[in-house]
């Protein structure tokens, strides 16, 4: 496995000439998942607004998978047409179940204590990539495979994610606008990490 800087450098290399694609994909997903749901909860008061917002969050779970799969395609030089963002709806049940079960596990983990939440986040972090690469695997099996892949790597991935904290703070200072550039960088970095993790599991990882 590489260093944090190695994955970041590879991410920047993959995004060269494709930044606009990554930013537009991020904006599309952000508008659909965040602003629509927030607008509904603001327009409708109380329980109705909360219910609509919650329903919209669930409906957008395959779109969350879509953005992950999109950036995996990007680093592999595969199809990154914007309609690929909606591929999760073609396999709705499997993708939805995985997203829902992972979300529930992580929420429970964070309700118990911060540390269990972080551990579960790292444990199931590869689920979406596994679903992308294996069209036949079930949601539960993808989660189990992710947990197996992450044995001995949870802290490693945690530090990789944490290395973006400075960029995160800067984006907050831009009233959130910076996130449309940070997410492509972040997602592409994690995609490269998955590629190395997968190669290691297959016994074919080479030094890069």
mmCIF file of N, CA and C in Angstrom, residues 31-93:
data_model
loop_
_atom_site.group_PDB
_atom_site.id
_atom_site.type_symbol
_atom_site.label_atom_id
_atom_site.label_comp_id
_atom_site.label_asym_id
_atom_site.label_seq_id
_atom_site.Cartn_x
_atom_site.Cartn_y
_atom_site.Cartn_z
ATOM 1 N N UNK A 31 -26.870 18.894 -5.589
ATOM 2 C CA UNK A 31 -28.163 19.550 -5.780
ATOM 3 C C UNK A 31 -29.307 18.592 -5.525
ATOM 4 N N UNK A 32 -29.182 17.380 -6.031
ATOM 5 C CA UNK A 32 -30.268 16.411 -5.892
ATOM 6 C C UNK A 32 -30.392 15.867 -4.472
ATOM 7 N N UNK A 33 -29.271 15.586 -3.831
ATOM 8 C CA UNK A 33 -29.329 14.982 -2.497
ATOM 9 C C UNK A 33 -29.508 16.019 -1.394
ATOM 10 N N UNK A 34 -28.741 17.098 -1.475
ATOM 11 C CA UNK A 34 -28.749 18.072 -0.391
ATOM 12 C C UNK A 34 -29.807 19.134 -0.490
ATOM 13 N N UNK A 35 -29.791 19.890 -1.571
ATOM 14 C CA UNK A 35 -30.655 21.057 -1.671
ATOM 15 C C UNK A 35 -32.128 20.686 -1.820
ATOM 16 N N UNK A 36 -32.424 19.631 -2.546
ATOM 17 C CA UNK A 36 -33.820 19.227 -2.705
ATOM 18 C C UNK A 36 -34.387 18.756 -1.373
ATOM 19 N N UNK A 37 -33.624 17.902 -0.686
ATOM 20 C CA UNK A 37 -34.080 17.420 0.611
ATOM 21 C C UNK A 37 -34.211 18.540 1.631
ATOM 22 N N UNK A 38 -33.234 19.432 1.658
ATOM 23 C CA UNK A 38 -33.270 20.552 2.592
ATOM 24 C C UNK A 38 -34.414 21.494 2.266
ATOM 25 N N UNK A 39 -34.639 21.701 0.972
ATOM 26 C CA UNK A 39 -35.739 22.569 0.560
ATOM 27 C C UNK A 39 -37.082 22.012 0.982
ATOM 28 N N UNK A 40 -37.243 20.696 0.874
ATOM 29 C CA UNK A 40 -38.508 20.062 1.274
ATOM 30 C C UNK A 40 -38.746 20.207 2.769
ATOM 31 N N UNK A 41 -37.685 19.982 3.566
ATOM 32 C CA UNK A 41 -37.840 20.084 5.014
ATOM 33 C C UNK A 41 -38.086 21.524 5.451
ATOM 34 N N UNK A 42 -37.587 22.485 4.676
ATOM 35 C CA UNK A 42 -37.807 23.898 4.998
ATOM 36 C C UNK A 42 -39.218 24.331 4.608
ATOM 37 N N UNK A 43 -39.673 23.862 3.457
ATOM 38 C CA UNK A 43 -40.993 24.251 2.951
ATOM 39 C C UNK A 43 -42.119 23.651 3.788
ATOM 40 N N UNK A 44 -41.921 22.385 4.200
ATOM 41 C CA UNK A 44 -42.926 21.712 5.011
ATOM 42 C C UNK A 44 -42.471 21.703 6.466
ATOM 43 N N UNK A 45 -43.330 22.147 7.361
ATOM 44 C CA UNK A 45 -42.950 22.253 8.762
ATOM 45 C C UNK A 45 -43.109 20.920 9.500
ATOM 46 N N UNK A 46 -42.411 20.800 10.617
ATOM 47 C CA UNK A 46 -42.617 19.726 11.558
ATOM 48 C C UNK A 46 -42.380 18.331 11.022
ATOM 49 N N UNK A 47 -43.255 17.425 11.445
ATOM 50 C CA UNK A 47 -43.110 16.008 11.116
ATOM 51 C C UNK A 47 -43.169 15.775 9.620
ATOM 52 N N UNK A 48 -44.033 16.525 8.921
ATOM 53 C CA UNK A 48 -44.163 16.349 7.472
ATOM 54 C C UNK A 48 -42.839 16.639 6.775
ATOM 55 N N UNK A 49 -42.231 17.758 7.140
ATOM 56 C CA UNK A 49 -40.949 18.121 6.541
ATOM 57 C C UNK A 49 -39.868 17.109 6.863
ATOM 58 N N UNK A 50 -39.849 16.640 8.115
ATOM 59 C CA UNK A 50 -38.853 15.644 8.523
ATOM 60 C C UNK A 50 -39.060 14.338 7.758
ATOM 61 N N UNK A 51 -40.325 13.952 7.599
ATOM 62 C CA UNK A 51 -40.635 12.711 6.883
ATOM 63 C C UNK A 51 -40.241 12.783 5.422
ATOM 64 N N UNK A 52 -40.533 13.904 4.777
ATOM 65 C CA UNK A 52 -40.174 14.071 3.364
ATOM 66 C C UNK A 52 -38.665 14.072 3.191
ATOM 67 N N UNK A 53 -37.979 14.764 4.097
ATOM 68 C CA UNK A 53 -36.522 14.827 4.031
ATOM 69 C C UNK A 53 -35.917 13.434 4.211
ATOM 70 N N UNK A 54 -36.463 12.657 5.167
ATOM 71 C CA UNK A 54 -35.972 11.305 5.399
ATOM 72 C C UNK A 54 -36.222 10.391 4.216
ATOM 73 N N UNK A 55 -37.411 10.518 3.619
ATOM 74 C CA UNK A 55 -37.751 9.712 2.443
ATOM 75 C C UNK A 55 -36.821 10.050 1.286
ATOM 76 N N UNK A 56 -36.535 11.335 1.116
ATOM 77 C CA UNK A 56 -35.656 11.758 0.029
ATOM 78 C C UNK A 56 -34.240 11.231 0.238
ATOM 79 N N UNK A 57 -33.782 11.229 1.500
ATOM 80 C CA UNK A 57 -32.456 10.679 1.807
ATOM 81 C C UNK A 57 -32.374 9.215 1.390
ATOM 82 N N UNK A 58 -33.395 8.443 1.725
ATOM 83 C CA UNK A 58 -33.413 7.023 1.363
ATOM 84 C C UNK A 58 -33.450 6.847 -0.152
ATOM 85 N N UNK A 59 -34.244 7.676 -0.807
ATOM 86 C CA UNK A 59 -34.369 7.577 -2.262
ATOM 87 C C UNK A 59 -33.053 7.900 -2.957
ATOM 88 N N UNK A 60 -32.218 8.715 -2.307
ATOM 89 C CA UNK A 60 -30.949 9.136 -2.916
ATOM 90 C C UNK A 60 -29.776 8.208 -2.584
ATOM 91 N N UNK A 61 -30.011 7.151 -1.817
ATOM 92 C CA UNK A 61 -28.915 6.245 -1.490
ATOM 93 C C UNK A 61 -28.225 5.676 -2.731
ATOM 94 N N UNK A 62 -28.963 5.257 -3.776
ATOM 95 C CA UNK A 62 -28.272 4.786 -4.983
ATOM 96 C C UNK A 62 -27.480 5.883 -5.686
ATOM 97 N N UNK A 63 -27.871 7.135 -5.487
ATOM 98 C CA UNK A 63 -27.124 8.238 -6.081
ATOM 99 C C UNK A 63 -25.795 8.421 -5.363
ATOM 100 N N UNK A 64 -25.784 8.152 -4.050
ATOM 101 C CA UNK A 64 -24.524 8.186 -3.302
ATOM 102 C C UNK A 64 -23.568 7.126 -3.799
ATOM 103 N N UNK A 65 -24.118 5.945 -4.112
ATOM 104 C CA UNK A 65 -23.294 4.898 -4.712
ATOM 105 C C UNK A 65 -22.820 5.336 -6.100
ATOM 106 N N UNK A 66 -23.682 6.050 -6.821
ATOM 107 C CA UNK A 66 -23.356 6.478 -8.179
ATOM 108 C C UNK A 66 -22.145 7.382 -8.237
ATOM 109 N N UNK A 67 -22.003 8.286 -7.274
ATOM 110 C CA UNK A 67 -20.871 9.207 -7.293
ATOM 111 C C UNK A 67 -19.574 8.459 -6.989
ATOM 112 N N UNK A 68 -19.642 7.449 -6.121
ATOM 113 C CA UNK A 68 -18.469 6.625 -5.828
ATOM 114 C C UNK A 68 -18.046 5.846 -7.068
ATOM 115 N N UNK A 69 -19.025 5.207 -7.721
ATOM 116 C CA UNK A 69 -18.730 4.427 -8.929
ATOM 117 C C UNK A 69 -18.229 5.327 -10.053
ATOM 118 N N UNK A 70 -18.734 6.554 -10.102
ATOM 119 C CA UNK A 70 -18.333 7.507 -11.143
ATOM 120 C C UNK A 70 -16.833 7.793 -11.069
ATOM 121 N N UNK A 71 -16.344 8.051 -9.862
ATOM 122 C CA UNK A 71 -14.926 8.386 -9.723
ATOM 123 C C UNK A 71 -14.033 7.151 -9.848
ATOM 124 N N UNK A 72 -14.583 5.979 -9.583
ATOM 125 C CA UNK A 72 -13.823 4.764 -9.856
ATOM 126 C C UNK A 72 -13.668 4.598 -11.367
ATOM 127 N N UNK A 73 -14.725 4.897 -12.103
ATOM 128 C CA UNK A 73 -14.630 4.897 -13.565
ATOM 129 C C UNK A 73 -13.609 5.911 -14.046
ATOM 130 N N UNK A 74 -13.579 7.063 -13.397
ATOM 131 C CA UNK A 74 -12.678 8.142 -13.829
ATOM 132 C C UNK A 74 -11.225 7.705 -13.746
ATOM 133 N N UNK A 75 -10.833 7.079 -12.628
ATOM 134 C CA UNK A 75 -9.420 6.707 -12.501
ATOM 135 C C UNK A 75 -9.080 5.530 -13.406
ATOM 136 N N UNK A 76 -10.097 4.791 -13.838
ATOM 137 C CA UNK A 76 -9.864 3.654 -14.733
ATOM 138 C C UNK A 76 -9.985 4.045 -16.205
ATOM 139 N N UNK A 77 -10.216 5.332 -16.435
ATOM 140 C CA UNK A 77 -10.397 5.838 -17.800
ATOM 141 C C UNK A 77 -11.565 5.142 -18.509
ATOM 142 N N UNK A 78 -12.632 4.913 -17.749
ATOM 143 C CA UNK A 78 -13.851 4.325 -18.293
ATOM 144 C C UNK A 78 -14.905 5.408 -18.473
ATOM 145 N N UNK A 79 -16.104 5.003 -18.808
ATOM 146 C CA UNK A 79 -17.183 5.931 -19.133
ATOM 147 C C UNK A 79 -17.523 6.844 -17.946
ATOM 148 N N UNK A 80 -17.404 8.153 -18.133
ATOM 149 C CA UNK A 80 -17.782 9.103 -17.087
ATOM 150 C C UNK A 80 -18.835 10.083 -17.605
ATOM 151 N N UNK A 81 -19.708 9.575 -18.477
ATOM 152 C CA UNK A 81 -20.871 10.372 -18.861
ATOM 153 C C UNK A 81 -21.725 10.581 -17.609
ATOM 154 N N UNK A 82 -22.374 11.736 -17.502
ATOM 155 C CA UNK A 82 -23.078 12.067 -16.269
ATOM 156 C C UNK A 82 -24.219 11.108 -15.964
ATOM 157 N N UNK A 83 -24.782 10.453 -16.976
ATOM 158 C CA UNK A 83 -25.852 9.495 -16.705
ATOM 159 C C UNK A 83 -25.361 8.298 -15.890
ATOM 160 N N UNK A 84 -24.048 8.089 -15.852
ATOM 161 C CA UNK A 84 -23.502 6.993 -15.043
ATOM 162 C C UNK A 84 -23.790 7.213 -13.562
ATOM 163 N N UNK A 85 -24.005 8.469 -13.173
ATOM 164 C CA UNK A 85 -24.314 8.777 -11.780
ATOM 165 C C UNK A 85 -25.602 8.104 -11.322
ATOM 166 N N UNK A 86 -26.473 7.771 -12.260
ATOM 167 C CA UNK A 86 -27.779 7.214 -11.927
ATOM 168 C C UNK A 86 -27.840 5.700 -12.146
ATOM 169 N N UNK A 87 -26.700 5.078 -12.375
ATOM 170 C CA UNK A 87 -26.670 3.637 -12.633
ATOM 171 C C UNK A 87 -27.185 2.826 -11.451
ATOM 172 N N UNK A 88 -27.071 3.371 -10.253
ATOM 173 C CA UNK A 88 -27.528 2.654 -9.068
ATOM 174 C C UNK A 88 -29.013 2.348 -9.095
ATOM 175 N N UNK A 89 -29.773 3.165 -9.817
ATOM 176 C CA UNK A 89 -31.220 2.944 -9.890
ATOM 177 C C UNK A 89 -31.572 1.785 -10.827
ATOM 178 N N UNK A 90 -30.620 1.361 -11.634
ATOM 179 C CA UNK A 90 -30.841 0.193 -12.489
ATOM 180 C C UNK A 90 -30.730 -1.103 -11.686
ATOM 181 N N UNK A 91 -30.096 -1.005 -10.534
ATOM 182 C CA UNK A 91 -29.910 -2.156 -9.643
ATOM 183 C C UNK A 91 -30.363 -1.726 -8.248
ATOM 184 N N UNK A 92 -31.558 -1.140 -8.205
ATOM 185 C CA UNK A 92 -32.003 -0.381 -7.040
ATOM 186 C C UNK A 92 -31.998 -1.189 -5.754
ATOM 187 N N UNK A 93 -32.584 -2.372 -5.769
ATOM 188 C CA UNK A 93 -32.755 -3.133 -4.529
ATOM 189 C C UNK A 93 -31.410 -3.447 -3.874
#
